[in-house]
mmCIF file of C-alpha atoms in Angstrom:
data_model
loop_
_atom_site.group_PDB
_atom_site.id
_atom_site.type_symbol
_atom_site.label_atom_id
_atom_site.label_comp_id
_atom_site.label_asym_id
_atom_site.label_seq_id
_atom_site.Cartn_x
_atom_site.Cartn_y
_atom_site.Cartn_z
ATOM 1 C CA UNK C 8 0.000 0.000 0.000
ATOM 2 C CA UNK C 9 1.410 3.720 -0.675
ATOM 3 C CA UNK C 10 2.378 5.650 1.730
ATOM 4 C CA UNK C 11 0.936 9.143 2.713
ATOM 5 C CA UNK C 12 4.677 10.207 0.982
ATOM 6 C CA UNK C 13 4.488 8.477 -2.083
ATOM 7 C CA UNK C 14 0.479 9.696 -2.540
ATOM 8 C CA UNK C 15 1.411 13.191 -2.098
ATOM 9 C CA UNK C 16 4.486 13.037 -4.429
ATOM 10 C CA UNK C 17 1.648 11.364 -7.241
ATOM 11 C CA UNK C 18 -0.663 14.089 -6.390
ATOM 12 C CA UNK C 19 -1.198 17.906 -6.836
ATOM 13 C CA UNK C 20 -3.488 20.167 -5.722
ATOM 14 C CA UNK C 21 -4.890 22.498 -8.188
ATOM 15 C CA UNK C 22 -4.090 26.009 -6.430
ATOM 16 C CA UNK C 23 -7.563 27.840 -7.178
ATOM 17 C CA UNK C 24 -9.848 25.118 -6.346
ATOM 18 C CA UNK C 25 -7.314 22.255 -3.973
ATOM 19 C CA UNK C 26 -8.381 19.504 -6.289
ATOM 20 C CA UNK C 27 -6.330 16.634 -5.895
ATOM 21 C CA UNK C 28 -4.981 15.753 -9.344
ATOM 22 C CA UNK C 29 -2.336 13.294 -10.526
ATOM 23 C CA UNK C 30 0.941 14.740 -11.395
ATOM 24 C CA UNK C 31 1.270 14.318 -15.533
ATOM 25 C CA UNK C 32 4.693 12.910 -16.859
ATOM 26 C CA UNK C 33 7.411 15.684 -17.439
ATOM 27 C CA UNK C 34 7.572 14.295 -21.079
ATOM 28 C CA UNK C 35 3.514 14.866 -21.125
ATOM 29 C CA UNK C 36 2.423 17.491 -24.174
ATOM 30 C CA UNK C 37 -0.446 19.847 -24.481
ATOM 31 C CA UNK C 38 -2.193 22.276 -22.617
ATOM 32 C CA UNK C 39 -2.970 20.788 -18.637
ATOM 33 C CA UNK C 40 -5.940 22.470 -16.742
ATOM 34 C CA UNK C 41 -7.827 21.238 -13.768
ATOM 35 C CA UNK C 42 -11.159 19.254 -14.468
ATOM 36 C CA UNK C 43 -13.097 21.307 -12.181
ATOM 37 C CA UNK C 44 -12.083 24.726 -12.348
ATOM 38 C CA UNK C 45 -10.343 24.768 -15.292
ATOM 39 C CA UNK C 46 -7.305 26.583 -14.026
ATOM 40 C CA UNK C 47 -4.073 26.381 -16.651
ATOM 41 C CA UNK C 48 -1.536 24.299 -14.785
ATOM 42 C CA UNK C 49 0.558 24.070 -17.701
ATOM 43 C CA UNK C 50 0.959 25.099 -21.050
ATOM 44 C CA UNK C 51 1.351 23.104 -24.730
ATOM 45 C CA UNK C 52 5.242 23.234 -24.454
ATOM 46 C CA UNK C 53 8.267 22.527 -22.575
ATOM 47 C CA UNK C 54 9.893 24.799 -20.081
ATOM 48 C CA UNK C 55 13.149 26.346 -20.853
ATOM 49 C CA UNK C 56 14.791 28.545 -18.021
ATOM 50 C CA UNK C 57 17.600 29.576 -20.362
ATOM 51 C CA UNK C 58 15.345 32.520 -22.646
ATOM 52 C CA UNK C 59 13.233 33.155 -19.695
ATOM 53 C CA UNK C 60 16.047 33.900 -17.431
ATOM 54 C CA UNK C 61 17.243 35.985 -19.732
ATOM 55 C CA UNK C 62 13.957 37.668 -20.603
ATOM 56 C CA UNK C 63 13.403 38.224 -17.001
ATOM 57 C CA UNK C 64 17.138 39.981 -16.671
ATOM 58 C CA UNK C 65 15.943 42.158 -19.573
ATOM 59 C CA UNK C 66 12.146 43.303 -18.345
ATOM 60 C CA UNK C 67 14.140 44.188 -14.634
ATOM 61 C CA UNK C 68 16.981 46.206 -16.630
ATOM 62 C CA UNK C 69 14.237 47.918 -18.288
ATOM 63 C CA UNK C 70 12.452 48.559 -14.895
ATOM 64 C CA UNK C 71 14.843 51.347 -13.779
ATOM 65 C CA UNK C 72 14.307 53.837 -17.239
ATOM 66 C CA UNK C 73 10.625 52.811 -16.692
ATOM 67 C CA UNK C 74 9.973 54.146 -13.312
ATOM 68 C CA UNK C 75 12.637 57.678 -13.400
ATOM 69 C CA UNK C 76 11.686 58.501 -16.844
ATOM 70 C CA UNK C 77 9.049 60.271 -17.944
ATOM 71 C CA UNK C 78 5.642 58.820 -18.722
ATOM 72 C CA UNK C 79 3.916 61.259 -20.575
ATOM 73 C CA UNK C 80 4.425 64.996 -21.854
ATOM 74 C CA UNK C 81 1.435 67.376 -21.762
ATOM 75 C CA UNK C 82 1.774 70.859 -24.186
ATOM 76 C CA UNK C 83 -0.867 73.167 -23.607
ATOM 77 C CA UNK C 84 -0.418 76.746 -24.409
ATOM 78 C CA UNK C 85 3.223 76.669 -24.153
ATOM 79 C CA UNK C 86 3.376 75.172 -20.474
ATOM 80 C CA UNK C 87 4.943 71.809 -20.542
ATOM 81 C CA UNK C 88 4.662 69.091 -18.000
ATOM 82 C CA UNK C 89 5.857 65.792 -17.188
ATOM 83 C CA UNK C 90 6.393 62.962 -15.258
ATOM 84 C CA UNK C 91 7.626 60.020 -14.232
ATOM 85 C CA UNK C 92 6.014 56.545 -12.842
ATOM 86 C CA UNK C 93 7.906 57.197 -9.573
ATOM 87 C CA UNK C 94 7.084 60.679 -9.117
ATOM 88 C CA UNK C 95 3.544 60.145 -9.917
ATOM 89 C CA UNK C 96 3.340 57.679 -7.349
ATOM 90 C CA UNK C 97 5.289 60.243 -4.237
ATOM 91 C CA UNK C 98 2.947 62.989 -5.097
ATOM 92 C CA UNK C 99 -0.262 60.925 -4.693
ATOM 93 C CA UNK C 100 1.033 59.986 -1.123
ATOM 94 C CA UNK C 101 0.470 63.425 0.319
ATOM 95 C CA UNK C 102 -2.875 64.041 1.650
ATOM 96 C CA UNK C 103 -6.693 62.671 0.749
ATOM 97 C CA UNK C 104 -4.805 60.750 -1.803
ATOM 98 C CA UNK C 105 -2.463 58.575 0.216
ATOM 99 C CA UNK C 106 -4.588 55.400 -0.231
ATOM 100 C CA UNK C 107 -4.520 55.417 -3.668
ATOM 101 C CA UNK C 108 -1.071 55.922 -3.554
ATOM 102 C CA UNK C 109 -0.075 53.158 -1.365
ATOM 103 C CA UNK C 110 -2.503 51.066 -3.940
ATOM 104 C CA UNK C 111 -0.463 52.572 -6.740
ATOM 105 C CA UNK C 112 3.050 51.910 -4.788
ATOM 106 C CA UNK C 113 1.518 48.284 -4.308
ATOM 107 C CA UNK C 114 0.266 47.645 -7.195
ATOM 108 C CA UNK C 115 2.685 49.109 -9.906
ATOM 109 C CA UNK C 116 6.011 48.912 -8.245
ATOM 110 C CA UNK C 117 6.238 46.588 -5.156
ATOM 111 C CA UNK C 118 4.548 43.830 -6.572
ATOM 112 C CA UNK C 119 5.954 43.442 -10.396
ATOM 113 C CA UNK C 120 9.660 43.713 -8.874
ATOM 114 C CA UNK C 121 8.586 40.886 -6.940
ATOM 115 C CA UNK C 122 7.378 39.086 -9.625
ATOM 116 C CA UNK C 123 10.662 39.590 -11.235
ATOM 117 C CA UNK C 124 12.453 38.725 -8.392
ATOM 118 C CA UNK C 125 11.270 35.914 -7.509
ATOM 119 C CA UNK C 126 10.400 34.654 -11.629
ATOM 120 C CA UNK C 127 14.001 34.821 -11.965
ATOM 121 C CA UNK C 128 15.233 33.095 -8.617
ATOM 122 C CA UNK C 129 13.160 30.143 -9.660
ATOM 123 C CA UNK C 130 14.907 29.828 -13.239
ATOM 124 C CA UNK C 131 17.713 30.987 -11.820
ATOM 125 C CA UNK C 132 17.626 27.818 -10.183
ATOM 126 C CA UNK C 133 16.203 25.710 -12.632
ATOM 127 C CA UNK C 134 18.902 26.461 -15.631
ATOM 128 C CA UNK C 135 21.652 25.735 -12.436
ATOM 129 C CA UNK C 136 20.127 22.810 -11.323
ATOM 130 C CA UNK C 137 20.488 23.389 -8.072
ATOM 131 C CA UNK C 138 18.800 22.510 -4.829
ATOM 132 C CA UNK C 139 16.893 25.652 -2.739
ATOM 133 C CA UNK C 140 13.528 26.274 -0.790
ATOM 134 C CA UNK C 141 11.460 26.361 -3.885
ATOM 135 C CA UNK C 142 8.167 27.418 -1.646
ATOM 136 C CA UNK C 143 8.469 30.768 -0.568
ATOM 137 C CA UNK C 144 9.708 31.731 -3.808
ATOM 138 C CA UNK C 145 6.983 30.235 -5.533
ATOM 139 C CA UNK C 146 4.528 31.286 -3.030
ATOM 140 C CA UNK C 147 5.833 34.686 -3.609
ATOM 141 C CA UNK C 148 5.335 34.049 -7.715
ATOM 142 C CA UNK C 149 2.157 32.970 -7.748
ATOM 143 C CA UNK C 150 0.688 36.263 -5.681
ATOM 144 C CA UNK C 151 2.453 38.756 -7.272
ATOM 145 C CA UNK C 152 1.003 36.954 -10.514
ATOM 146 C CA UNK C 153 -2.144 38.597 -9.184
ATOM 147 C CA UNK C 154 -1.155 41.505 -7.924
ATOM 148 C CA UNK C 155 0.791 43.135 -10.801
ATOM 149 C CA UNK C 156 -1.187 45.320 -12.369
ATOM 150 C CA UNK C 157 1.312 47.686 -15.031
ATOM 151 C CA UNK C 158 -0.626 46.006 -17.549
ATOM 152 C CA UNK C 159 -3.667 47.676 -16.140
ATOM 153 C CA UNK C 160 -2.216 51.063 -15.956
ATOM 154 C CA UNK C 161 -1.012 50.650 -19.420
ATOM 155 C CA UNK C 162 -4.512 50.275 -20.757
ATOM 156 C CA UNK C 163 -5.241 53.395 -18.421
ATOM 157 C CA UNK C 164 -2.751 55.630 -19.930
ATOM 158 C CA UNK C 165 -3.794 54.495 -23.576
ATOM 159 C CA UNK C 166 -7.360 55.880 -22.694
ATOM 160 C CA UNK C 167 -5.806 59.124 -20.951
ATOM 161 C CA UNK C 168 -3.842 59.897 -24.170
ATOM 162 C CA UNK C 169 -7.354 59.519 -26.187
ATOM 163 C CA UNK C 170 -8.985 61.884 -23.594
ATOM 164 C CA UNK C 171 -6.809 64.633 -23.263
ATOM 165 C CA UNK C 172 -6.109 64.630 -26.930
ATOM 166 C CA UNK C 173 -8.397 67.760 -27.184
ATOM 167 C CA UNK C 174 -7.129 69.823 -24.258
ATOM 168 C CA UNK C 175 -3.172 69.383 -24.895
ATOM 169 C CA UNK C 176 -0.834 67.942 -26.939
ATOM 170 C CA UNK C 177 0.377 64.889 -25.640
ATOM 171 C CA UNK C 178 3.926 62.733 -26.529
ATOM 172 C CA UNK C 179 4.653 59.802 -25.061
ATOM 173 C CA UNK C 180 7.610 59.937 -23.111
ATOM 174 C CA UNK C 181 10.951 57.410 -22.663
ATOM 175 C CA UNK C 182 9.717 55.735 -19.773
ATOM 176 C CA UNK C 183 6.805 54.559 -21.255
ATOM 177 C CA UNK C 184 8.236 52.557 -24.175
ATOM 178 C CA UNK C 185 10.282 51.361 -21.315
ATOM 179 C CA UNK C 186 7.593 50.312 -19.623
ATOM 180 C CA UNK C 187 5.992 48.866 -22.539
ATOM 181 C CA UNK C 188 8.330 46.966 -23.331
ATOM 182 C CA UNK C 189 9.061 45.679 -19.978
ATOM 183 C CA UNK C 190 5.545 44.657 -19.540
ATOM 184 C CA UNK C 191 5.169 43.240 -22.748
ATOM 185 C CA UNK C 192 8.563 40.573 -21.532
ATOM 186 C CA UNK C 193 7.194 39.925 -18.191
ATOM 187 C CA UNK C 194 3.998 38.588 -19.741
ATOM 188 C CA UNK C 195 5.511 36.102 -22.137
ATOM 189 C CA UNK C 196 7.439 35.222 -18.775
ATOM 190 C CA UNK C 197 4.599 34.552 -16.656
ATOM 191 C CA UNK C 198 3.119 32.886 -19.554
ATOM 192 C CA UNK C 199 5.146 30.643 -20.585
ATOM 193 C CA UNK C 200 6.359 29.701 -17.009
ATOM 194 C CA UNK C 201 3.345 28.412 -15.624
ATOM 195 C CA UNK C 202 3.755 27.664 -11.482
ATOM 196 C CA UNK C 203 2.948 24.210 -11.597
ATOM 197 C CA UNK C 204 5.090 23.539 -14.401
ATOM 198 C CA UNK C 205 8.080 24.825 -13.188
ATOM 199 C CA UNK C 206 7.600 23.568 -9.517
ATOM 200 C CA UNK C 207 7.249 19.921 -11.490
ATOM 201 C CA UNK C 208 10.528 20.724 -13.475
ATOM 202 C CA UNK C 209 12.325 22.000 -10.198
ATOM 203 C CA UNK C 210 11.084 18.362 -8.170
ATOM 204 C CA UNK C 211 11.748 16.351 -10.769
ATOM 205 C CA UNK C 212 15.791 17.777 -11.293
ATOM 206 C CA UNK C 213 16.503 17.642 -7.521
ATOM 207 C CA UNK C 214 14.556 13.953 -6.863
ATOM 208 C CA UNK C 215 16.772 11.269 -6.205
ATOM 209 C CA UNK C 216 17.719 8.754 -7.991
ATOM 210 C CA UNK C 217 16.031 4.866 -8.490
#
């Protein structure tokens, strides 16, 4: 009879809805989602660490020109103003607007560097094959998964430039193509590194041998 070890090393729970589900092969293809929920486990192809790494390194590099730089640049009547992600986010923190700026400094900043962070930790490990405390790190990818919203703002901006079109002349400014970009990189990260599948990968290098 298995043992309560060898069950839960078979078994994974499906992190939206705790389904227990057995654990596919790592040679397994196609797209795996839970039965019940139908929460993406895994995507239709393998995991590399190697261009994600390095597509993580490049969305963080790209972090720094996207938060100092500035965003936007509003003409109107001569009187130009701009500014950056960062100091959009200090001057909401003064005042009746402190809670959206703590959502902002949450939302936009805190929590995609995490996601970075801890994205490239993981296939950090995974291209080194080396042994670490995979949980809190993927604990810590998974939420900020959630909680990173640039993508979000992006989409908000886009409508402010329609808006405002008729008041002011506005440009887009460096650190938004930054941004852009940046965003644009950690999605095909998150995307194609898929929690479950790269927790499998990570078990299955550091499991020992028959």
């Amino acid at each position: 009879m298995p043992t309560q070890t060898q069950k839960s090393a078979t078994l994974l729970a499906c992190p939206d809805c705790g389904t227990q589900l057995p654990r596919p092969a790592m040679s397994a293809r196609g797209s795996w989602r839970c039965p019940r929920c139908d929460c993406q486990l895994s995507g239709a192809w393998s995991l590399k660490p190697e261009p994600l790494l390095a597509l993580t390194l490049a969305s963080a590099v790209l972090w720094v020109p996207a938060l100092t730089q500035p965003l936007l640049k509003l003409d109107k009547l001569g009187l130009d103003r701009h500014a950056s992600l960062l100091d959009s986010v200090v001057a909401l923190m003064h005042g009746l607007y402190l809670p959206a700026g703590l959502l902002l400094l949450f939302t936009l900043i805190i929590m995609p560097l995490i996601n970075l962070l801890s994205a490239g930790r993981l296939l950090w490990a995974a291209h080194r094959q080396q042994p670490m405390p995979a949980r809190p790190w993927m604990t810590l990818y998974r939420h900020s998964r959630e909680w990173a919203m640039t993508d979000i703002f992006l989409l908000g901006i886009l409508i402010a430039m329609t808006k405002l079109g008729d008041l002011a002349t506005v440009t887009p400014g460096p650190g938004l193509f930054c941004l852009v970009v940046a965003v644009v990189l950690r999605l095909i990260v998150e995307t194609l590194a898929q929690p479950e599948q790269l927790q499998r990968q990570l078990e299955a290098q550091h499991a020992p041998g028959p």
